[in-house]
Amino acid sequence: MTIDIIDKEARNVPTLASIAERVGVSVNTVSRALRAPNTVRVELRRRINAAMEELNYVPNRLAGGLSGTRSDIVGVVVTSLYYSEFASIIDSLQSALLERDLQVMLANTRYNADQELRLVRSILSWRPAAVAIIGVDHPPKVVELLKASGIPIIEMWDTGGDVIDTAVGFDHTQVGAAQADHLIAQGYRRIAFLGSVRENDKRAQKRLSGLEAAAAAAGLPEITKHTAQQGGNPELGERLATELLEHHPEIDAIACNSDVVSFGVLRALKKLGKRVPEDIGVIAFGDNEAAGCVTPSLTTIRPDRERIGKLTAEAIVARINGSEPRITIVDWQLVVRESTQRSTL
Amino acid sequence: MTIDIIDKEARNVPTLASIAERVGVSVNTVSRALRAPNTVRVELRRRINAAMEELNYVPNRLAGGLSGTRSDIVGVVVTSLYYSEFASIIDSLQSALLERDLQVMLANTRYNADQELRLVRSILSWRPAAVAIIGVDHPPKVVELLKASGIPIIEMWDTGGDVIDTAVGFDHTQVGAAQADHLIAQGYRRIAFLGSVRENDKRAQKRLSGLEAAAAAAGLPEITKHTAQQGGNPELGERLATELLEHHPEIDAIACNSDVVSFGVLRALKKLGKRVPEDIGVIAFGDNEAAGCVTPSLTTIRPDRERIGKLTAEAIVARINGSEPRITIVDWQLVVRESTQRSTL
DNA sequence: TTGAAAGCGATACCAG
DNA sequence: CTGGTATCGCTTTCAA
């Protein structure tokens, strides 16, 4: 007994028992004072709160989660954190979850499938109330684990494929098609696709195939592709664009997989003496905050990341409360700026 | 609000006991097969692993953490997730922690002090192995809680002030001074400061005061300030710059608090017919990925976010393993581009 | 309104 | 090598 007390003293982390002892009540009265205050006498409650305040008591949720019937962790699995691609989704998601006292446990796969399995397993080991994950294309084992967990699984960003449970996002194939359609409407005919397309970035692949299909449907010559596996940045865009035009001087439009890459494309075109949008049109995807500030300003597709985060939070709460799984489409927008405005000339 | 998870009874989530029963050994043995495989007979181990695989067993770390001595969670508290300000720090931090099997629990205060207290409390309730938090300026209660927790606390990004335990970052006052020094060296005399400076963004305030001090030391007239509380974006920069020049046409240099804001500043100056860098110089802070792609390209300060994340992870591991607290300075860099290159004309 | 006692799932220390 | 058994801190009946 004495040893026990010394032990606790040494670790210096107050527990419900410390509070109870100090106030002279039982552990579970203190517990109730916390979770159901109105079941505890006012004066007693006040003394308990005072003791907690004084000892800097912080509940141990590991214990709470183990014992109780609720767990308020939400696992969030993204494929990237670079260049705000998903940062704003996480931002709005976590802030909406906060209102429900749900805590975000974050994992970043960096587009690595092995990592994804490992991270999903790790997240599930915390017995989250739900998991939100980027994309609908996961290794079979990941899908199996997520399904077996029995908790709501919300797939974000992409809805074009087999959904495990609930999804919030849009069909990336249509984005590619919209890029092609816009370029064609502006009179461009020899379209190239350029950018970073990582092996596990199925969304990028879908956008590309949407672009190809739409171009083919319009009777255009085959899309010239020039891609790289590495992450996207302006330097990559500059290099790829330079190489592309060297081998394919006939190109009159470039569809990019991300705004950041296209910034480099614009720089390359300027160096090559190509006029944008007159000689070559450029369209991208992402709506980076700088897209309207480069010269010429960039035509791009704007996904509503904030809304995806918010709706994902709502879907999580709804599913936890027992509503049915569903797929929510979040509209994106074509933002036409100077880089493709040939028609007004 | 608390939320009930889906009926536990209905779901048969496998536990160590399920595995043990299936294989016909004790719980204990299964546990050891997991943590110390070489203390279990090979053949038995194989059967245990097979059972785990078959049942999709995922360990319950709530239980593990409660019973064991460590929790493997690292709490990460940031002040913003927008515009990749801290996303890349989190990116490199979490990826470095991953190698140590440490899990990131994320919280975003959005520059709100009340939120910070609430979130820190929430994070501590998961009994993390350590907490990494942006900045060294926290409400007293936050500091008290963090200190009382008895775990390593790593303050990131800023080192200019009272450090709780360990810090990885740089002195933001010096950044402001460097902005001033550079502008002065390029011959600018009437400097203005412009941008988003939120009440709780002490770093922004430090950069500003560094700028003012350096300007004063060089005998320049007082810095004209034009700031806003809202978050920074190009629109804000455009508005602030337009207003600024309307009231202070004598200004010949603008120091900005973030690249994203200065993108808008450049746009405003172009509309006003001001030449950059000839009439007005522009310097910013952050080194956004587009900084080299706008016209004129932007002179800015580049903090090494990736390195801060990585060194924070290392500091966490070191502190957990008992090494002494320390402050690590991570160098930043002045990146001179066109927007201030007046001297070469 | 309050308290006693039985878990929650895993770990750790001892025996066997 | 393997198996009891006592926790870990809190929640949750069920009584009082």
XYZ file of C-alpha atoms (C1' of nucleotides) in Angstrom:
722
model
C 0.000 0.000 0.000
C 2.692 2.432 1.010
C 4.673 1.490 -2.048
C 1.683 2.195 -4.212
C 1.333 5.723 -2.892
C 5.010 6.466 -3.320
C 4.826 5.224 -6.848
C 1.994 7.564 -7.719
C 3.748 10.435 -6.053
C 6.843 9.838 -8.090
C 5.013 9.879 -11.396
C 3.166 12.932 -10.239
C 0.271 12.459 -12.605
C -3.013 12.899 -10.806
C -5.693 10.312 -11.426
C -9.344 10.208 -10.599
C -8.327 8.369 -7.463
C -6.053 11.206 -6.340
C -8.906 13.626 -6.692
C -11.315 11.296 -4.942
C -8.956 10.805 -2.055
C -8.305 14.490 -1.693
C -11.974 15.380 -1.681
C -12.922 12.347 0.375
C -15.369 10.734 -2.024
C -15.322 7.652 -4.188
C -13.662 7.446 -7.546
C -16.840 7.106 -9.433
C -18.417 10.162 -7.896
C -15.556 12.127 -9.341
C -16.060 10.397 -12.643
C -19.723 11.359 -12.635
C -18.921 14.909 -11.669
C -17.045 15.003 -14.942
C -19.416 13.250 -17.285
C -22.821 13.903 -15.695
C -22.387 16.892 -13.398
C -26.061 17.138 -12.519
C -25.977 13.798 -10.764
C -23.606 15.193 -8.164
C -24.485 17.593 -5.377
C -23.566 21.138 -6.296
C -21.316 21.788 -3.371
C -19.503 18.509 -3.788
C -19.098 19.193 -7.452
C -17.494 22.485 -6.657
C -14.982 20.886 -4.333
C -14.186 18.239 -6.894
C -13.641 20.813 -9.605
C -11.444 22.820 -7.296
C -9.299 19.789 -6.573
C -8.980 18.985 -10.265
C -7.986 22.523 -11.037
C -5.484 22.597 -8.234
C -3.820 19.330 -9.179
C -3.924 20.079 -12.898
C -5.865 16.931 -13.454
C -6.088 15.718 -17.036
C -8.268 12.666 -17.604
C -6.585 9.602 -19.003
C -8.439 8.819 -22.158
C -6.561 5.631 -22.751
C -8.292 4.317 -19.694
C -11.541 5.974 -20.597
C -11.540 4.566 -24.082
C -10.676 1.114 -22.904
C -13.407 0.970 -20.392
C -16.112 3.094 -21.907
C -18.250 2.592 -24.944
C -16.985 5.574 -26.784
C -13.760 6.485 -28.399
C -13.361 9.944 -29.750
C -10.447 9.518 -32.062
C -10.935 9.915 -35.775
C -8.146 8.460 -37.851
C -7.237 10.594 -40.852
C -5.094 9.094 -43.583
C -3.782 11.344 -46.335
C -1.427 10.645 -49.220
C 0.472 13.886 -48.987
C 0.909 16.963 -46.861
C 3.014 18.926 -49.273
C 1.884 22.093 -51.017
C -1.413 22.295 -49.180
C -2.841 19.597 -51.414
C -4.709 18.120 -48.485
C -3.776 20.491 -45.705
C -6.910 22.549 -46.156
C -9.077 19.440 -46.107
C -7.510 18.442 -42.820
C -7.879 21.984 -41.587
C -11.608 22.167 -42.090
C -12.133 18.536 -41.154
C -10.391 18.824 -37.830
C -12.026 22.089 -36.974
C -15.473 20.639 -37.632
C -14.630 17.527 -35.632
C -13.422 19.669 -32.780
C -16.941 20.880 -32.199
C -17.868 17.302 -31.530
C -14.871 16.711 -29.284
C -13.412 14.325 -31.778
C -9.663 14.174 -31.972
C -7.697 13.755 -35.181
C -5.030 11.115 -35.394
C -3.057 11.816 -38.530
C -1.137 9.589 -40.880
C 0.534 10.445 -44.164
C 1.252 7.675 -46.641
C 3.215 9.813 -49.108
C 1.683 7.784 -51.894
C 3.269 4.602 -50.635
C 1.008 1.543 -50.599
C 3.049 -0.421 -48.063
C 3.053 2.579 -45.823
C -0.684 2.829 -46.220
C -1.230 -0.646 -44.875
C 1.067 -0.075 -41.996
C -0.495 3.247 -41.106
C -4.059 2.042 -41.365
C -3.213 -0.810 -39.066
C -1.572 1.554 -36.665
C -4.529 3.896 -36.669
C -7.007 1.098 -36.155
C -5.019 -0.024 -33.171
C -6.198 3.115 -31.413
C -9.767 1.976 -31.832
C -10.933 5.148 -33.524
C -14.611 6.005 -33.790
C -14.162 6.386 -37.542
C -11.510 6.610 -40.242
C -11.340 9.228 -42.988
C -8.986 8.344 -45.804
C -7.976 9.927 -49.078
C -9.076 8.074 -52.172
C -11.105 5.008 -53.004
C -8.265 2.892 -54.359
C -6.523 0.961 -51.639
C -4.580 -2.269 -51.482
C -6.930 -5.239 -50.853
C -5.554 -5.806 -47.392
C -6.247 -2.217 -46.413
C -9.829 -2.540 -47.578
C -10.171 -5.785 -45.676
C -8.872 -4.267 -42.467
C -11.034 -1.210 -42.761
C -14.108 -3.309 -43.403
C -13.308 -5.681 -40.568
C -12.941 -2.808 -38.147
C -16.678 -2.306 -38.119
C -16.396 1.462 -37.809
C -17.535 4.090 -40.307
C -15.005 4.590 -43.100
C -15.214 7.824 -45.034
C -13.276 7.998 -48.277
C -12.470 11.546 -49.244
C -11.495 13.417 -52.386
C -12.356 10.770 -54.946
C -15.663 9.036 -55.562
C -14.898 7.332 -58.844
C -14.743 3.647 -57.935
C -15.695 1.102 -55.310
C -16.566 2.810 -52.075
C -16.068 0.887 -48.844
C -18.720 2.648 -46.862
C -19.185 6.372 -47.333
C -17.465 8.849 -49.619
C -17.187 12.602 -50.000
C -15.532 13.970 -53.102
C -15.859 13.975 -56.856
C -15.082 11.998 -59.957
C -11.620 12.888 -61.152
C -12.259 11.503 -64.609
C -14.709 14.317 -65.168
C -12.098 16.840 -64.200
C -9.828 15.603 -66.952
C -12.705 15.697 -69.393
C -13.502 19.262 -68.406
C -9.903 20.285 -69.002
C -10.049 18.814 -72.494
C -13.432 20.310 -73.271
C -12.329 23.754 -72.247
C -9.149 23.589 -74.293
C -11.067 22.365 -77.302
C -13.649 25.124 -76.923
C -10.818 27.625 -76.972
C -9.640 26.210 -80.258
C -6.647 24.198 -79.104
C -6.086 20.936 -80.981
C -2.736 19.409 -80.107
C -3.045 18.749 -76.413
C -0.296 17.439 -74.176
C -0.544 16.180 -70.625
C 2.256 16.895 -68.274
C 3.012 16.530 -64.606
C 3.766 14.346 -61.683
C 1.826 11.102 -61.767
C 2.909 8.827 -59.011
C 2.247 5.142 -59.219
C -0.243 5.273 -56.400
C -1.896 8.503 -57.307
C -4.997 7.006 -58.862
C -6.706 10.373 -58.916
C -4.056 11.803 -61.200
C -4.410 8.763 -63.411
C -8.160 9.219 -63.574
C -7.817 12.840 -64.547
C -5.463 11.825 -67.323
C -7.778 9.159 -68.652
C -10.699 11.579 -68.584
C -8.629 13.992 -70.603
C -7.675 11.352 -73.130
C -11.203 10.092 -73.537
C -12.632 13.547 -74.092
C -9.938 14.422 -76.600
C -10.527 11.195 -78.475
C -14.271 11.773 -78.452
C -13.692 15.154 -80.072
C -11.603 13.557 -82.769
C -8.339 15.130 -81.677
C -5.002 13.465 -82.287
C -3.695 11.381 -79.446
C -2.649 13.196 -76.289
C 1.088 13.465 -75.843
C 2.068 12.516 -72.310
C 5.129 13.580 -70.460
C 5.086 12.658 -66.799
C 7.357 11.930 -63.885
C 7.057 9.869 -60.732
C 8.541 12.422 -58.427
C 6.487 14.954 -56.504
C 5.313 18.015 -58.351
C 6.992 21.396 -58.144
C 7.779 24.290 -60.485
C 11.211 22.945 -61.365
C 9.663 19.705 -62.554
C 7.163 21.629 -64.646
C 9.873 23.722 -66.208
C 11.951 20.693 -67.108
C 9.083 18.637 -68.460
C 7.725 21.501 -70.557
C 11.109 22.221 -72.056
C 11.620 18.590 -72.967
C 8.101 18.265 -74.274
C 8.358 21.144 -76.702
C 11.722 20.052 -77.886
C 10.293 16.771 -79.091
C 6.802 17.977 -79.900
C 6.907 21.531 -81.216
C 3.414 21.053 -82.638
C 1.805 21.113 -79.194
C -0.608 24.002 -78.732
C -1.997 23.254 -75.285
C -0.724 21.762 -72.056
C -2.963 20.239 -69.416
C -1.243 19.989 -66.072
C -1.838 17.810 -63.140
C -1.248 20.500 -60.589
C -0.979 24.246 -60.432
C 2.406 24.154 -58.823
C 3.831 22.222 -61.736
C 2.206 24.532 -64.232
C 3.895 27.541 -62.652
C 7.113 26.035 -63.903
C 5.537 25.323 -67.257
C 4.688 28.989 -67.669
C 8.248 29.898 -66.832
C 9.586 27.453 -69.394
C 7.275 28.766 -72.094
C 8.362 32.305 -71.429
C 11.999 31.300 -71.772
C 11.215 29.486 -75.015
C 9.577 32.601 -76.366
C 6.152 31.016 -76.601
C 3.213 33.279 -75.951
C 0.506 32.091 -73.576
C -2.372 31.820 -74.396
C -1.788 32.785 -78.049
C 0.721 30.104 -79.038
C 0.055 27.664 -76.274
C -2.753 27.319 -73.765
C -2.166 26.083 -70.234
C -4.729 24.598 -67.874
C -4.075 22.978 -64.526
C -5.718 21.430 -61.498
C -5.800 22.477 -57.876
C -6.349 26.204 -57.648
C -3.265 27.046 -55.733
C -3.460 30.363 -53.918
C -0.987 31.846 -56.382
C -2.832 30.733 -59.506
C -4.345 34.172 -59.994
C -1.063 35.928 -59.362
C 1.289 34.460 -61.954
C 1.666 35.977 -65.407
C -0.375 35.061 -67.291
C -2.835 34.076 -64.599
C -3.639 30.409 -64.639
C -6.798 28.682 -65.789
C -7.411 25.777 -63.476
C -9.904 23.499 -61.783
C -10.843 24.440 -58.243
C -11.868 21.571 -55.980
C -13.707 22.729 -52.875
C -11.347 21.355 -50.263
C -12.872 23.209 -47.397
C -16.277 21.844 -48.152
C -14.946 18.313 -48.502
C -13.438 18.552 -45.046
C -16.577 19.919 -43.535
C -18.886 17.417 -45.206
C -16.563 14.588 -44.234
C -16.873 15.644 -40.609
C -20.631 15.698 -40.961
C -20.635 12.304 -42.619
C -18.537 10.892 -39.814
C -20.884 12.164 -37.152
C -23.934 10.997 -39.076
C -22.520 7.516 -39.571
C -21.487 7.248 -35.947
C -25.013 8.114 -35.007
C -26.296 5.321 -37.165
C -27.351 6.916 -40.425
C -26.881 5.020 -43.687
C -23.697 5.098 -45.765
C -23.851 7.407 -48.746
C -21.793 9.077 -51.401
C -21.661 12.852 -51.400
C -20.493 14.622 -54.516
C -18.756 17.920 -53.903
C -18.750 20.140 -56.947
C -15.573 21.574 -58.353
C -15.291 24.576 -60.559
C -13.523 25.541 -63.759
C -11.773 28.846 -63.132
C -10.964 30.464 -66.451
C -8.113 32.937 -66.364
C -5.662 34.333 -68.900
C -3.656 31.233 -69.693
C -6.374 29.831 -71.948
C -8.359 32.945 -72.905
C -7.624 32.816 -76.598
C -11.188 33.391 -77.760
C -11.433 36.946 -76.555
C -8.478 38.080 -78.581
C -21.080 16.062 -26.936
C -20.025 12.479 -26.742
C -20.750 9.895 -29.305
C -21.442 6.243 -28.964
C -19.571 3.944 -31.206
C -21.272 1.184 -33.046
C -22.445 -1.562 -30.751
C -19.444 -3.360 -29.415
C -21.327 -6.569 -28.750
C -22.463 -6.889 -32.326
C -18.964 -6.541 -33.689
C -16.631 -9.243 -32.738
C -13.371 -7.385 -32.719
C -10.665 -9.938 -32.062
C -8.588 -9.519 -28.931
C -5.466 -11.214 -27.696
C -7.794 -13.553 -25.854
C -9.569 -14.591 -29.065
C -6.255 -15.472 -30.617
C -5.110 -17.290 -27.508
C -8.263 -19.325 -27.360
C -8.121 -20.224 -31.018
C -4.536 -21.359 -30.826
C -4.973 -22.955 -27.444
C -2.369 -21.003 -25.524
C -2.496 -18.315 -22.872
C -3.051 -14.651 -23.580
C 0.375 -14.076 -22.234
C 2.079 -16.173 -24.843
C 0.306 -14.414 -27.653
C 1.381 -11.094 -26.255
C 4.966 -12.220 -26.146
C 4.781 -13.633 -29.644
C 4.063 -10.069 -30.638
C 6.544 -8.124 -28.578
C 9.349 -10.622 -28.094
C 8.972 -13.251 -30.800
C 12.151 -15.104 -29.928
C 10.783 -16.077 -26.552
C 8.135 -18.206 -28.215
C 8.643 -21.554 -29.921
C 8.887 -21.133 -33.682
C 6.070 -23.458 -34.559
C 3.763 -21.943 -31.979
C 4.649 -18.514 -33.189
C 3.691 -19.500 -36.672
C 0.299 -20.738 -35.552
C -0.274 -17.566 -33.573
C 0.640 -15.368 -36.500
C -1.619 -17.368 -38.751
C -4.514 -16.900 -36.370
C -3.883 -13.179 -36.169
C -3.745 -12.899 -39.890
C -6.901 -14.904 -40.312
C -8.916 -12.948 -37.784
C -7.505 -9.607 -38.920
C -6.279 -8.973 -35.449
C -5.287 -5.399 -34.667
C -3.806 -4.816 -31.232
C -5.673 -2.473 -28.941
C -3.193 0.231 -28.083
C -5.534 1.864 -25.637
C -5.087 -1.204 -23.522
C -1.416 -1.427 -24.313
C -0.819 2.165 -23.421
C -2.745 1.906 -20.205
C -0.871 -1.077 -19.028
C 2.536 -0.412 -20.488
C 4.758 2.500 -19.742
C 4.578 4.429 -22.953
C 1.857 5.397 -25.349
C 3.683 5.975 -28.630
C 1.600 9.040 -29.341
C 3.212 12.367 -30.072
C 0.871 15.306 -29.763
C 1.428 17.948 -32.420
C -0.129 21.362 -31.952
C 0.003 23.839 -34.817
C -1.519 27.286 -35.186
C -2.556 26.907 -38.777
C -2.813 24.391 -41.563
C -3.593 26.787 -44.334
C -1.299 27.502 -47.241
C 1.274 24.946 -46.231
C 2.600 27.259 -43.545
C 3.124 24.307 -41.245
C 2.029 21.433 -43.417
C 5.565 20.685 -44.515
C 6.808 20.725 -40.943
C 4.158 18.183 -40.036
C 5.009 16.219 -43.130
C 8.643 15.756 -42.299
C 7.973 15.461 -38.579
C 5.461 12.675 -38.934
C 7.515 10.818 -41.462
C 10.543 10.882 -39.186
C 8.437 9.802 -36.210
C 7.027 6.962 -38.230
C 10.410 5.325 -38.302
C 10.231 5.197 -34.526
C 6.669 3.885 -34.578
C 5.416 7.076 -33.041
C 1.962 8.203 -34.000
C 0.978 11.826 -34.579
C -2.083 13.200 -32.878
C -2.806 16.512 -34.506
C -4.458 19.659 -33.238
C -4.840 23.014 -34.935
C -5.477 26.089 -32.822
C -6.070 28.473 -35.720
C -4.337 31.165 -33.706
C -6.951 30.997 -30.977
C -5.625 31.012 -27.418
C -8.716 29.472 -25.827
C -8.636 26.758 -28.405
C -4.991 26.176 -27.625
C -5.720 25.465 -23.993
C -8.549 23.165 -24.840
C -6.546 21.305 -27.440
C -3.463 20.917 -25.296
C -5.606 19.500 -22.538
C -7.237 17.156 -24.969
C -3.924 15.980 -26.326
C -2.450 15.445 -22.885
C -5.424 13.296 -22.044
C -4.073 10.728 -24.460
C -0.926 10.487 -22.376
C 1.410 11.186 -25.267
C 5.082 10.352 -25.058
C 5.860 13.957 -26.020
C 4.248 17.114 -27.331
C 5.511 19.249 -30.198
C 3.931 22.654 -30.392
C 4.335 25.716 -32.602
C 5.798 28.754 -30.900
C 7.151 29.656 -27.500
C 4.398 32.055 -26.491
C 1.535 30.270 -24.830
C -1.111 31.242 -22.316
C 0.155 30.658 -18.731
C -2.273 27.821 -18.146
C -1.021 26.020 -21.241
C 2.546 26.320 -20.032
C 1.517 25.073 -16.620
C -0.246 22.046 -18.040
C 2.609 21.194 -20.350
C 5.126 21.472 -17.544
C 2.973 19.466 -15.177
C 2.649 16.672 -17.708
C 6.229 15.662 -17.091
C 6.813 14.662 -20.708
C 9.218 16.219 -23.204
C 7.808 19.386 -24.751
C 9.348 20.518 -28.005
C 8.539 24.045 -29.127
C 8.936 24.457 -32.856
C 9.405 27.292 -35.314
C 10.271 30.051 -32.846
C 13.089 30.174 -30.327
C 12.922 33.810 -29.322
C 11.619 33.714 -25.765
C 11.120 31.496 -22.755
C 11.408 27.877 -23.720
C 9.546 25.302 -21.646
C 11.858 22.425 -22.298
C 13.340 22.031 -25.764
C 13.010 24.130 -28.884
C 13.773 23.812 -32.589
C 13.468 26.902 -34.736
C 14.860 30.364 -35.123
C 14.538 33.898 -33.847
C 11.909 35.696 -35.849
C 13.152 39.100 -34.771
C 16.271 38.468 -36.796
C 14.194 37.679 -39.843
C 12.588 41.090 -39.670
C 15.987 42.692 -39.211
C 17.305 40.842 -42.239
C 14.407 42.081 -44.332
C 15.200 45.652 -43.334
C 18.924 45.262 -43.866
C 18.450 43.884 -47.321
C 16.049 46.635 -48.358
C 18.407 49.255 -47.005
C 21.343 47.722 -48.810
C 19.362 47.952 -52.036
C 18.870 51.644 -51.436
C 15.296 51.685 -50.238
C 14.512 54.256 -47.543
C 10.782 54.537 -46.951
C 9.832 51.093 -45.800
C 6.326 49.888 -45.074
C 5.217 46.723 -43.356
C 2.125 45.024 -44.567
C 0.280 41.813 -43.988
C -1.829 39.656 -41.764
C -0.803 39.917 -38.134
C -3.177 38.040 -35.919
C -3.392 38.802 -32.270
C -1.881 35.489 -31.335
C 0.704 35.299 -34.039
C 3.654 36.306 -31.906
C 6.079 35.286 -34.611
C 4.645 37.819 -37.022
C 4.877 40.427 -34.310
C 8.489 39.572 -33.666
C 9.369 39.856 -37.323
C 7.738 43.250 -37.394
C 9.594 44.489 -34.343
C 12.873 43.226 -35.774
C 12.149 45.157 -38.936
C 11.359 48.328 -37.017
C 14.427 48.080 -34.837
C 16.753 47.579 -37.780
C 15.208 50.442 -39.703
C 15.501 52.726 -36.708
C 19.098 51.671 -36.154
C 19.858 52.674 -39.731
C 18.310 56.073 -39.153
C 15.357 55.515 -41.482
C 12.047 57.249 -40.930
C 9.498 55.282 -38.973
C 8.067 52.169 -40.620
C 4.544 52.617 -41.921
C 2.384 49.694 -40.840
C -0.725 48.460 -42.512
C -1.969 45.162 -41.185
C -5.108 43.095 -40.783
C -6.236 40.458 -38.329
C -7.657 38.100 -40.915
C -5.699 35.291 -42.483
C -3.319 36.141 -45.284
C -4.097 35.664 -48.957
C -3.432 37.514 -52.230
C -6.687 39.466 -52.049
C -5.715 40.849 -48.687
C -2.315 41.850 -50.018
C -3.842 43.569 -52.997
C -6.255 45.527 -50.844
C -3.708 46.518 -48.229
C -1.142 47.609 -50.797
C -3.654 49.708 -52.670
C -4.743 51.429 -49.477
C -1.205 51.858 -48.317
C -0.025 53.671 -51.431
C -3.074 55.833 -51.511
C -2.194 57.261 -48.125
C 1.565 56.948 -48.352
C 2.717 57.502 -51.923
C 6.233 58.118 -50.628
C 6.724 54.433 -49.789
C 9.543 52.831 -51.780
C 9.642 49.362 -50.234
C 7.166 46.910 -48.790
C 8.101 44.165 -46.364
C 5.473 41.479 -46.213
C 4.634 38.974 -43.596
C 4.020 36.160 -46.020
C 4.648 35.326 -49.634
C 1.028 34.642 -50.334
C 0.080 38.142 -49.266
C 2.864 39.667 -51.288
C 1.591 37.967 -54.446
C -1.396 40.246 -54.115
C 0.862 43.182 -53.388
C 2.676 42.618 -56.670
C -0.646 42.527 -58.469
C -1.744 45.775 -56.871
C 1.506 47.519 -57.762
C 1.176 46.446 -61.358
C -2.339 47.858 -61.507
C -1.115 51.100 -59.960
C 1.562 51.362 -62.601
C 4.395 51.057 -60.110
C 7.491 49.288 -61.336
C 9.013 46.611 -59.133
C 11.830 46.748 -58.132
C 12.585 50.164 -59.686
C 9.896 52.247 -57.978
C 9.120 49.938 -55.128
C 10.909 46.931 -53.668
C 9.028 43.979 -52.240
C 10.353 41.408 -49.792
C 8.373 38.712 -48.036
C 8.644 35.754 -45.720
C 7.915 32.094 -46.222
C 9.274 31.004 -49.565
C 6.068 29.756 -51.029
C 6.537 27.308 -53.909
C 5.340 29.969 -56.342
C 7.676 32.707 -55.130
C 10.075 32.109 -57.998
C 7.268 31.964 -60.550
C 5.495 35.280 -60.169
C 6.539 38.356 -62.139
C 8.745 39.844 -60.915
C 9.980 36.879 -58.927
C 9.840 37.447 -55.215
C 12.670 38.123 -52.806
C 11.852 36.343 -49.589
C 13.101 34.591 -46.489
C 13.173 30.817 -46.673
C 12.769 28.993 -43.370
C 13.845 25.361 -43.553
C 10.566 23.728 -42.600
C 11.612 20.267 -43.573
C 14.641 20.447 -41.375
C 12.671 21.796 -38.463
C 10.303 18.844 -38.698
C 13.126 16.375 -38.903
C 15.136 17.890 -36.070
C 12.011 18.079 -33.950
C 11.502 14.373 -34.410
C 15.090 13.776 -33.425
C 14.747 16.016 -30.401
C 11.648 14.133 -29.328
C 13.357 10.795 -29.556
C 16.433 12.103 -27.783
C 14.420 13.587 -24.940
C 12.353 10.449 -24.549
C 15.579 8.553 -24.237
C 16.719 10.844 -21.486
C 19.006 13.366 -23.084
C 19.051 16.943 -21.823
C 16.736 19.688 -23.059
C 18.295 22.018 -25.564
C 17.568 24.718 -28.073
C 18.370 24.005 -31.695
C 18.636 26.896 -34.102
C 17.642 26.073 -37.654
C 19.063 28.520 -40.142
C 16.892 30.351 -42.597
C 18.001 31.912 -45.809
C 17.524 35.184 -47.631
C 16.542 34.362 -51.192
C 17.154 37.382 -53.378
C 15.087 37.499 -56.535
C 13.895 40.223 -58.880
C 11.522 42.095 -56.622
C 14.346 43.846 -54.774
C 17.225 43.652 -57.267
C 17.581 47.343 -57.809
C 21.341 47.488 -57.439
C 22.075 45.616 -60.636
C 20.217 48.086 -62.778
C -27.015 11.234 -4.478
C -23.258 8.119 -3.632
C -20.376 3.838 -3.442
C -18.750 -1.035 -4.245
C -17.266 -4.086 -7.599
C -16.755 -5.951 -12.138
C -14.680 -5.389 -16.261
C -12.102 -3.178 -20.819
C -7.449 -5.538 -23.341
C -2.921 -5.645 -22.771
C 1.571 -5.832 -20.062
C 4.844 -7.374 -16.515
C 6.474 -9.879 -12.849
C 6.847 -14.414 -11.008
C 6.356 -19.110 -10.823
C 6.320 -23.520 -12.864
C 9.464 -21.591 -22.912
C 4.734 -20.894 -20.944
C 0.936 -19.558 -17.817
C -1.155 -17.254 -13.603
C -2.154 -12.893 -11.565
C -2.020 -8.287 -10.396
C -2.352 -3.962 -12.251
C -3.282 0.478 -15.463
C -7.338 4.450 -14.809
C -11.718 4.859 -15.885
C -16.731 3.581 -16.932
C -20.710 1.146 -15.825
C -24.200 -1.566 -13.696
C -26.355 -2.426 -9.409
C -27.211 -1.515 -4.593
C -27.638 1.261 -0.723
